Amino acid sequence: MAKVGKLSFHTLSIKHLDEVLEIEKVSFRTPWTKYAFIHEIQFEKSVFKVLKLNGRIIGYGGFWHILDEAHISNIAIHPEYRGQGFGKMLLLHLLEEALQKGASKATLEVRRSNVIAQKMYSRFGFKIISVRKNYYTDEQEDALIMWNDDIRATLAAAGTEKEDTPSESIH
């Protein structure tokens, strides 16, 4: 279960980059650069959020909103906070944001070896539909392409869909 404290979501900004880059480096074999995150901040179709616990960034994630689709580009939780439900909260928050922006479905790529992430995505309606051979060039690893064809149904099943703006703070 998640550690008790003040949990909040914020739009990614330049002031968050040092903390985000620290998490990125310990989370991925080929981490994004500072400039990749700056692009996300500036790209009009990008929605990127940081997750804070008691004022400390413990995770982040984002998607590109294109037509009626949300393409989830990155999700990471600091290793000290993994396995406590924060990744699920962040994914659901991103799906809520996507739905509010008009997306009805979502897609993502995940490493074939990242079974933990695949299981989480599957629990939230994502299904493997295809494989991108050697997508991750660092180790020539395949990416599994996963789709969720009904964000609204996923949020309703999770009990999070709301008519109004989602809560920005959970205690």
Phi, psi and omega in degrees: 000151183295146175297143180285140179161183179275117180253132181214152177250139180221150175292132179302134175221171180306322183295342180270349193298321181299314180293319179296316180296326176298314180294318180303315183295326180270356184255332188229144178296323178237086185291151173294154177272168175304321183291330176295318179290323176299320176301318180297321180296322185271337185287121187298335181269358183268136173238114183231132183236149169250149178249123181246142172238118182052040175086352180260133176289123179245353180188170179200162177189163180199170178211161171258130177265111181231114183055241181257022183238148171246118177261103181289122187259333186195136171217132176210144174238138178305138183308326180295342186245007180286155178077013182243008177095358182291325177298319178296316179299317181294315179300314179297321177298317178297320179293322176299314178300316181299315179299316179298330180274358176105004177281141177248347179218164183219153178221162177197165171247144178218142179301141177303326183280349184271072185294325180299312179296318179302317180296318179298312181300319179299321179297339181249035169086003179276136179235142177288126181241344183195172178231136171255107182296135174054031182298319179270102190288341181299324180227016181053040181267144178288150170254137172268129178267123181243144179231144167242114185274357182208084180301318182302315180295322178298314180293322178296317179295328180276352179074026183247348184294133182226152176287324184261190181293137179296151179299137179268356183216133178236132180249000000 
